[in-house]
Coordinates of C-alpha atoms in Angstrom, one line a residue:
M1 CA 0.0 0.0 0.0
P2 CA 2.7 2.6 0.7
A3 CA 4.1 2.1 -2.8
L4 CA 0.7 2.6 -4.3
V5 CA 0.2 5.8 -2.3
A6 CA 3.6 7.0 -3.3
V7 CA 2.7 6.5 -7.0
L8 CA -0.6 8.4 -6.6
V9 CA 1.2 11.3 -4.9
Y10 CA 3.8 11.3 -7.6
W11 CA 1.2 11.5 -10.4
F12 CA -0.7 14.2 -8.5
R13 CA 2.5 16.3 -8.7
V14 CA 3.1 15.5 -12.3
L15 CA -0.4 16.5 -13.4
R16 CA -0.2 19.8 -11.6
R17 CA 3.1 20.8 -13.3
P18 CA 2.7 23.4 -16.1
M19 CA 4.4 21.5 -18.9
D20 CA 3.7 19.9 -22.3
V21 CA 1.4 17.0 -22.2
R22 CA 4.0 14.9 -24.1
L23 CA 6.3 15.4 -21.1
K24 CA 3.6 14.2 -18.7
R25 CA 2.9 11.2 -20.9
R26 CA 6.5 9.9 -20.7
H27 CA 6.0 9.4 -16.9
V28 CA 3.4 6.7 -17.6
G29 CA 5.8 3.9 -18.5
G30 CA 7.9 3.9 -15.4
S31 CA 4.8 4.4 -13.2
A32 CA 3.3 1.3 -14.8
V33 CA 6.3 -0.8 -14.0
L34 CA 6.2 0.3 -10.4
T35 CA 2.5 0.2 -9.9
L36 CA 2.0 -3.3 -11.4
G37 CA 4.9 -4.5 -9.4
A38 CA 3.3 -3.1 -6.2
G39 CA 0.1 -4.9 -7.2
M40 CA 2.0 -8.2 -7.6
I41 CA 3.3 -7.8 -4.0
V42 CA -0.1 -7.0 -2.6
L43 CA -1.6 -10.0 -4.4
W44 CA 1.2 -12.2 -3.0
V45 CA 0.5 -11.0 0.6
L46 CA -3.2 -11.6 0.2
E47 CA -2.9 -15.1 -1.4
R48 CA 0.1 -16.5 0.5
P49 CA -0.6 -19.6 2.6
M50 CA -0.2 -19.1 6.3
T51 CA 1.2 -22.6 6.9
L52 CA 4.6 -22.0 5.2
P53 CA 7.5 -20.2 7.0
G54 CA 7.6 -16.5 6.5
R55 CA 11.2 -16.4 5.4
Y56 CA 10.5 -18.9 2.7
K57 CA 7.5 -17.0 1.4
W58 CA 9.5 -13.8 1.1
G59 CA 12.3 -15.6 -0.6
E60 CA 9.8 -17.0 -3.2
L61 CA 8.4 -13.5 -3.6
A62 CA 11.8 -12.3 -4.6
G63 CA 12.0 -14.9 -7.3
V64 CA 8.5 -14.0 -8.6
M65 CA 9.3 -10.3 -8.7
A66 CA 12.6 -11.1 -10.5
V67 CA 10.6 -12.8 -13.3
Y68 CA 8.2 -9.8 -13.4
L69 CA 11.1 -7.4 -13.9
F70 CA 12.8 -9.7 -16.5
T71 CA 9.5 -9.7 -18.4
W72 CA 9.5 -5.9 -18.5
S73 CA 13.2 -6.0 -19.6
L74 CA 12.3 -8.4 -22.5
L75 CA 9.3 -6.2 -23.5
L76 CA 11.3 -3.0 -23.6
A77 CA 14.0 -4.8 -25.8
T78 CA 11.4 -5.3 -28.6
R79 CA 11.7 -1.7 -29.9
A80 CA 8.0 -1.4 -29.8
R81 CA 7.4 2.1 -31.2
W82 CA 4.0 2.4 -29.4
L83 CA 5.9 2.3 -26.1
E84 CA 8.1 5.3 -26.9
P85 CA 5.8 8.1 -25.9
W86 CA 5.1 6.4 -22.5
F87 CA 8.8 6.1 -21.6
G88 CA 10.2 9.1 -23.4
G89 CA 11.9 7.5 -26.4
L90 CA 13.7 4.3 -27.3
D91 CA 16.9 5.4 -25.5
R92 CA 15.0 5.7 -22.2
M93 CA 13.2 2.4 -22.9
Y94 CA 16.6 0.7 -23.1
L95 CA 17.6 2.4 -19.8
W96 CA 14.5 0.9 -18.1
H97 CA 15.4 -2.4 -19.8
K98 CA 18.8 -2.3 -18.2
W99 CA 17.6 -1.2 -14.8
A100 CA 14.8 -3.9 -14.8
A101 CA 17.4 -6.6 -15.6
I102 CA 19.8 -5.5 -12.9
A103 CA 17.0 -5.2 -10.3
G104 CA 15.7 -8.6 -11.3
T105 CA 19.2 -10.1 -10.9
L106 CA 19.6 -8.6 -7.4
L107 CA 16.3 -10.2 -6.4
V108 CA 17.3 -13.6 -7.8
L109 CA 20.3 -13.8 -5.4
P110 CA 18.2 -13.6 -2.1
H111 CA 15.6 -15.9 -3.7
F112 CA 18.2 -18.7 -4.1
T113 CA 19.9 -17.9 -0.8
V114 CA 16.7 -18.0 1.3
T115 CA 14.7 -20.7 -0.5
G116 CA 17.6 -23.0 -1.2
A117 CA 18.1 -23.5 2.6
A118 CA 14.4 -23.7 3.5
P119 CA 13.4 -26.8 5.4
G120 CA 10.9 -29.1 3.8
R121 CA 11.6 -27.9 0.3
P122 CA 10.6 -30.4 -2.4
A123 CA 13.5 -32.6 -3.6
N124 CA 13.2 -32.1 -7.3
T125 CA 16.6 -32.5 -9.0
A126 CA 15.3 -31.3 -12.4
G127 CA 13.7 -28.2 -10.9
L128 CA 16.8 -27.3 -8.9
A129 CA 19.0 -27.7 -11.9
L130 CA 16.8 -25.4 -14.0
G131 CA 17.0 -22.8 -11.2
V132 CA 20.8 -23.0 -11.1
I133 CA 21.1 -22.7 -14.9
S134 CA 18.8 -19.7 -14.9
L135 CA 20.7 -18.1 -12.0
L136 CA 24.2 -18.5 -13.5
G137 CA 23.0 -17.5 -17.0
I138 CA 21.3 -14.3 -15.9
I139 CA 24.1 -13.3 -13.7
G140 CA 26.6 -13.9 -16.5
L141 CA 24.7 -11.8 -19.0
V142 CA 24.2 -8.9 -16.6
V143 CA 27.9 -9.0 -15.7
I144 CA 29.1 -8.8 -19.3
S145 CA 26.7 -5.9 -19.9
L146 CA 28.6 -3.8 -17.3
P147 CA 30.9 -1.4 -19.2
R148 CA 34.0 -2.2 -17.1
A149 CA 33.5 -6.0 -17.5
A150 CA 33.0 -5.6 -21.2
R151 CA 36.3 -3.7 -21.5
I152 CA 38.2 -6.3 -19.4
L153 CA 36.8 -9.2 -21.5
R154 CA 37.4 -7.2 -24.8
L155 CA 33.9 -8.2 -25.8
S156 CA 32.8 -6.6 -29.0
Y157 CA 29.3 -5.1 -29.3
Y158 CA 28.1 -7.8 -31.7
R159 CA 29.4 -10.7 -29.6
W160 CA 27.7 -9.1 -26.5
K161 CA 24.5 -8.7 -28.5
F162 CA 24.6 -12.3 -29.6
L163 CA 25.1 -13.6 -26.0
H164 CA 22.5 -11.1 -24.8
R165 CA 19.9 -12.9 -27.0
L166 CA 20.0 -15.8 -24.6
M167 CA 18.4 -13.9 -21.8
G168 CA 14.9 -15.0 -22.8
L169 CA 15.8 -18.6 -22.6
F170 CA 17.2 -18.2 -19.1
V171 CA 14.1 -16.3 -18.0
A172 CA 11.9 -19.1 -19.4
T173 CA 14.0 -21.6 -17.5
G174 CA 13.4 -19.7 -14.3
V175 CA 9.7 -19.6 -14.9
I176 CA 9.6 -23.4 -15.3
H177 CA 11.7 -23.7 -12.1
G178 CA 9.2 -21.6 -10.2
L179 CA 6.2 -23.6 -11.5
V180 CA 7.9 -26.8 -10.4
L181 CA 9.3 -25.9 -7.0
D182 CA 7.5 -22.8 -5.6
Q183 CA 5.1 -24.0 -2.9
V184 CA 3.4 -20.6 -2.5
I185 CA 2.5 -20.6 -6.2
A186 CA 1.4 -24.2 -6.0
S187 CA -1.0 -23.4 -3.1
S188 CA -2.9 -20.6 -4.9
L189 CA -4.6 -20.8 -8.3
V190 CA -4.6 -17.0 -8.5
L191 CA -0.9 -16.7 -8.0
R192 CA -0.2 -19.6 -10.3
V193 CA -2.3 -18.0 -13.1
V194 CA -0.7 -14.6 -12.6
F195 CA 2.8 -16.0 -12.5
L196 CA 2.2 -18.0 -15.7
I197 CA 0.7 -15.0 -17.5
V198 CA 3.8 -12.9 -16.6
G199 CA 6.3 -15.6 -17.5
T200 CA 4.5 -16.3 -20.8
A201 CA 4.4 -12.6 -21.7
G202 CA 8.1 -12.4 -21.2
F203 CA 8.8 -15.5 -23.3
L204 CA 6.5 -14.2 -26.1
C205 CA 8.4 -11.0 -26.1
Y206 CA 11.6 -13.0 -26.5
L207 CA 10.1 -15.0 -29.4
Y208 CA 8.9 -11.8 -31.1
E209 CA 12.4 -10.3 -30.8
E210 CA 14.1 -13.4 -32.1
L211 CA 11.7 -14.5 -34.9
L212 CA 9.6 -11.6 -36.0
M213 CA 11.1 -8.2 -35.0
R214 CA 13.5 -7.9 -37.9
R215 CA 10.6 -8.7 -40.3
L216 CA 8.0 -6.4 -38.7
L217 CA 10.2 -3.4 -37.8
P218 CA 9.7 -0.3 -40.1
T219 CA 12.7 -0.5 -42.5
A220 CA 13.6 1.0 -45.8
D221 CA 16.3 0.2 -48.4
Y222 CA 18.9 2.9 -49.2
T223 CA 22.0 3.3 -51.2
V224 CA 25.1 5.0 -49.9
T225 CA 25.6 7.9 -52.4
S226 CA 28.2 10.0 -50.7
V227 CA 31.0 9.4 -48.2
T228 CA 33.1 12.2 -46.7
R229 CA 35.6 12.2 -43.9
P230 CA 35.6 15.6 -42.1
A231 CA 38.0 14.2 -39.5
E232 CA 40.1 11.2 -39.0
D233 CA 37.6 9.5 -36.8
I234 CA 34.4 10.8 -38.3
V235 CA 32.6 9.7 -41.5
E236 CA 29.6 11.5 -43.0
L237 CA 27.4 9.7 -45.4
R238 CA 24.4 10.5 -47.4
L239 CA 21.8 7.8 -48.2
T240 CA 19.3 7.8 -51.1
P241 CA 16.2 5.7 -50.7
S242 CA 15.6 2.9 -53.2
G243 CA 11.9 3.2 -52.5
P244 CA 9.7 5.3 -50.3
G245 CA 12.3 5.8 -47.6
I246 CA 11.5 7.1 -44.1
T247 CA 10.9 10.6 -42.8
P248 CA 12.6 11.2 -39.4
Q249 CA 11.7 14.1 -37.3
P250 CA 14.6 16.4 -36.3
G251 CA 16.6 14.9 -33.5
Q252 CA 15.6 11.3 -34.1
F253 CA 18.0 8.4 -34.8
V254 CA 17.9 5.3 -37.0
F255 CA 19.5 1.9 -36.9
L256 CA 21.8 1.5 -39.9
H257 CA 22.9 -1.8 -41.5
V258 CA 25.3 -1.5 -44.4
G259 CA 26.2 -4.2 -46.8
G260 CA 23.1 -5.9 -48.1
D261 CA 22.1 -9.4 -47.0
G262 CA 25.1 -10.1 -44.7
A263 CA 24.9 -10.7 -41.0
W264 CA 22.4 -8.7 -39.0
H265 CA 25.0 -6.1 -37.8
E266 CA 23.4 -2.7 -37.1
H267 CA 24.1 0.3 -35.0
P268 CA 22.1 3.4 -34.0
F269 CA 23.1 6.8 -35.5
S270 CA 21.5 10.2 -35.1
V271 CA 20.2 11.8 -38.3
A272 CA 22.2 15.0 -39.0
G273 CA 19.6 16.2 -41.6
T274 CA 17.6 15.3 -44.6
G275 CA 17.8 16.3 -48.2
P276 CA 15.8 16.2 -51.4
D277 CA 14.0 13.0 -52.2
R278 CA 14.1 11.8 -48.6
Q279 CA 17.9 11.6 -48.5
L280 CA 19.4 11.0 -45.1
R281 CA 22.6 12.6 -43.7
L282 CA 24.3 10.5 -41.0
S283 CA 27.5 11.1 -39.1
V284 CA 29.5 8.2 -37.8
R285 CA 32.3 8.5 -35.2
A286 CA 34.7 5.5 -35.2
R287 CA 34.8 4.7 -31.5
G288 CA 34.6 0.9 -31.1
R289 CA 36.0 -1.9 -33.3
E290 CA 32.7 -2.2 -35.2
T291 CA 32.3 1.5 -36.1
R292 CA 36.0 1.8 -37.0
S293 CA 35.6 -1.1 -39.3
L294 CA 32.4 0.3 -40.7
S295 CA 33.9 3.8 -41.3
A296 CA 37.0 2.2 -43.1
E297 CA 34.9 0.2 -45.5
L298 CA 32.2 2.7 -46.4
T299 CA 32.2 3.6 -50.1
P300 CA 29.5 5.0 -52.4
G301 CA 27.3 2.5 -54.0
L302 CA 26.9 0.1 -51.0
P303 CA 23.4 -1.0 -50.2
A304 CA 22.0 -0.1 -46.8
T305 CA 19.0 -0.8 -44.6
V306 CA 17.6 1.8 -42.3
S307 CA 15.3 0.9 -39.4
G308 CA 13.3 3.5 -37.6
P309 CA 13.1 6.4 -36.9
Y310 CA 13.2 6.4 -33.1
G311 CA 13.7 8.8 -30.3
M312 CA 11.9 11.7 -28.7
F313 CA 14.8 14.2 -28.4
D314 CA 12.6 17.1 -29.5
F315 CA 13.3 20.8 -29.0
T316 CA 9.6 21.6 -29.5
L317 CA 9.0 20.2 -26.0
G318 CA 10.8 23.2 -24.6
G319 CA 9.8 26.9 -24.3
R320 CA 10.9 29.8 -26.3
A321 CA 14.3 30.2 -24.5
Q322 CA 16.5 27.1 -24.7
V323 CA 20.0 25.9 -24.0
W324 CA 21.6 23.2 -26.3
I325 CA 24.8 21.5 -25.1
A326 CA 26.6 19.3 -27.6
G327 CA 29.7 17.2 -26.7
G328 CA 31.7 16.0 -29.7
I329 CA 29.6 13.9 -32.1
G330 CA 26.7 14.7 -29.8
V331 CA 26.2 17.8 -32.0
V332 CA 24.6 15.7 -34.7
P333 CA 20.9 15.9 -33.5
F334 CA 21.3 19.7 -33.1
L335 CA 22.4 20.0 -36.7
S336 CA 19.0 18.5 -37.8
W337 CA 17.2 21.0 -35.4
L338 CA 19.0 23.9 -36.9
Q339 CA 18.1 22.8 -40.4
A340 CA 14.4 22.7 -39.2
L341 CA 14.5 26.2 -37.8
T342 CA 13.6 29.3 -39.9
S343 CA 14.5 32.9 -39.5
E344 CA 10.9 33.6 -38.4
D345 CA 11.1 31.0 -35.6
R346 CA 10.7 32.5 -32.2
H347 CA 13.0 30.2 -30.4
S348 CA 16.0 31.8 -28.7
V349 CA 18.9 29.3 -28.5
E350 CA 22.2 29.3 -26.7
L351 CA 24.2 26.4 -28.3
F352 CA 27.4 25.2 -26.5
Y353 CA 29.7 23.0 -28.7
T354 CA 32.4 21.3 -26.7
V355 CA 35.4 19.4 -28.3
P356 CA 39.0 18.8 -27.3
T357 CA 40.6 21.3 -29.7
E358 CA 39.7 23.7 -32.4
A359 CA 40.9 21.1 -35.0
D360 CA 38.3 18.7 -33.6
A361 CA 35.5 21.2 -34.1
V362 CA 34.6 19.9 -37.6
Y363 CA 31.0 21.1 -37.4
L364 CA 31.8 24.6 -36.0
P365 CA 31.7 26.3 -39.5
E366 CA 28.3 24.8 -40.1
L367 CA 27.0 25.9 -36.7
L368 CA 28.3 29.5 -37.3
A369 CA 26.7 29.6 -40.7
Q370 CA 23.4 28.5 -39.2
S371 CA 23.8 31.1 -36.5
D372 CA 24.3 33.8 -39.2
R373 CA 21.1 32.5 -40.9
L374 CA 19.2 32.4 -37.6
P375 CA 19.7 35.6 -35.5
S376 CA 18.1 33.9 -32.4
V377 CA 20.9 31.3 -32.2
R378 CA 24.2 32.0 -30.5
V379 CA 27.0 29.5 -30.7
H380 CA 29.5 29.1 -27.9
P381 CA 32.5 26.9 -28.8
V382 CA 34.4 25.3 -25.9
F383 CA 37.8 23.7 -26.4
T384 CA 38.3 21.5 -23.4
R385 CA 42.1 21.1 -23.6
T386 CA 42.4 24.9 -23.4
H387 CA 39.5 25.9 -21.2
G388 CA 38.8 22.6 -19.3
H389 CA 35.6 20.6 -19.4
L390 CA 32.4 22.5 -19.7
T391 CA 30.5 22.9 -16.4
G392 CA 27.0 23.8 -15.6
A393 CA 28.3 26.9 -13.8
E394 CA 30.1 28.1 -17.0
V395 CA 26.9 27.5 -19.0
N396 CA 24.9 29.5 -16.5
A397 CA 27.4 32.4 -16.5
A398 CA 27.3 32.7 -20.3
L399 CA 23.5 33.1 -20.4
Q400 CA 21.6 36.4 -20.5
V401 CA 18.7 35.0 -18.4
P402 CA 18.6 32.6 -15.5
I403 CA 19.1 29.0 -16.6
T404 CA 16.3 27.9 -14.2
D405 CA 13.8 29.5 -16.7
M406 CA 15.1 27.6 -19.7
H407 CA 14.7 24.1 -21.1
T408 CA 18.2 22.5 -21.5
F409 CA 18.9 19.8 -24.1
I410 CA 22.2 17.8 -23.7
C411 CA 23.8 15.2 -26.0
G412 CA 27.3 14.0 -25.6
P413 CA 29.5 11.8 -23.4
A414 CA 27.7 10.3 -20.4
P415 CA 30.0 12.0 -17.8
M416 CA 29.3 15.4 -19.3
V417 CA 25.5 14.7 -19.4
E418 CA 25.5 13.5 -15.8
D419 CA 27.6 16.4 -14.4
I420 CA 25.7 19.1 -16.1
S421 CA 22.3 17.5 -15.3
R422 CA 23.3 17.2 -11.6
Y423 CA 24.3 20.9 -11.5
L424 CA 21.0 22.0 -13.1
R425 CA 19.0 20.0 -10.6
R426 CA 20.9 21.5 -7.7
R427 CA 20.1 25.0 -9.2
G428 CA 16.4 24.1 -9.0
L429 CA 15.8 23.3 -12.6
P430 CA 12.9 20.8 -12.8
R431 CA 13.8 17.4 -14.1
D432 CA 11.3 17.8 -17.0
Y433 CA 13.3 20.8 -18.1
I434 CA 16.4 18.7 -18.6
H435 CA 16.4 16.7 -21.8
A436 CA 19.2 14.3 -22.6
E437 CA 19.9 11.8 -25.4
H438 CA 21.2 8.5 -24.1
F439 CA 23.2 6.3 -26.5
A440 CA 24.5 3.7 -24.0
F441 CA 22.4 0.8 -25.4
R442 CA 24.7 -1.8 -23.9

């Protein structure tokens, strides 16, 4: 009950805030995860048998809630576009996907610790074996998803992605384990039905992702018509559709697969702009082994498949006065925003572009040209090796009005996004005034 009351109070505060309804809508997804989870706990408390030891019952509840969270994790991995407005974009869906998986793993550990030592537990060797397989598999997949572990293991993105596809099988194994061994579930038809529905939903999401998603996702065929290299580690390409193509909104991103009918290797990239006949302009920074290989092999004439568009990084969510903060290649979505603005537009924009050196500021000339075209846009280049890393205090000092009155949009390295967001929150800027694009899909 306290959790349900907390959700109601939270929503009362959200509905009272004077903000765009689209910003209010993106609170629904997380609230649904928490509210339904609280409902599962209440149902468990009401239906649990009184004859079993209390410690055992709470240990089994931990396992049931782990399955519940893994089901959400599998659902959010399906790239279902109808879910985007309720979570705030695919990048935030993937954040919830990761958080749900980590929380589920943390619940699996006390489940096995408590129930494994419970007296009178049914001696079912097959059920116990399924539980151990599920536990070790899930822990292993979560561990290799941690950035530091991935670096130590030198695990490429595509190998990680292949291994990550086993998560649904381990969750299904855990569901069977629960149906076989959980005495609380066995004693209540209601709990058994609910647990089976939740577990089946997760497995169906997994089957959809593995068997149907690639066929049902919105995709379009393109041809690489232009490849330029404005910097040693940046490749800019233009894609011309072979058919109808797609029409992304400014600030959205797509999944790009180059090379025809080869392996399903794809990567998300923000759209830097569009051209005649639905051409797409993408900028690729060679960071990992895969993107370095992709940038080295890109040549005009290659076939490409584009999936999407995705994302809700949208400047129209903000008010008239805005701050845009771009770190390195994070400037790309802002390029598409500037292309969409007109000289009659009433938005007043302070754009901070931070890169290590002036030589790295490959998009500064374009930004300055757009600033000349748009009198309401001011560009602030920041070279970190000379001036140090951009801080929220420096952003605030450069503004003509208090930053607490402005929507702030940030795209760049995660440490920069976190540091500036933390500063803005300390200054009293509401969370819904801070908009960040998250590209940590791993």
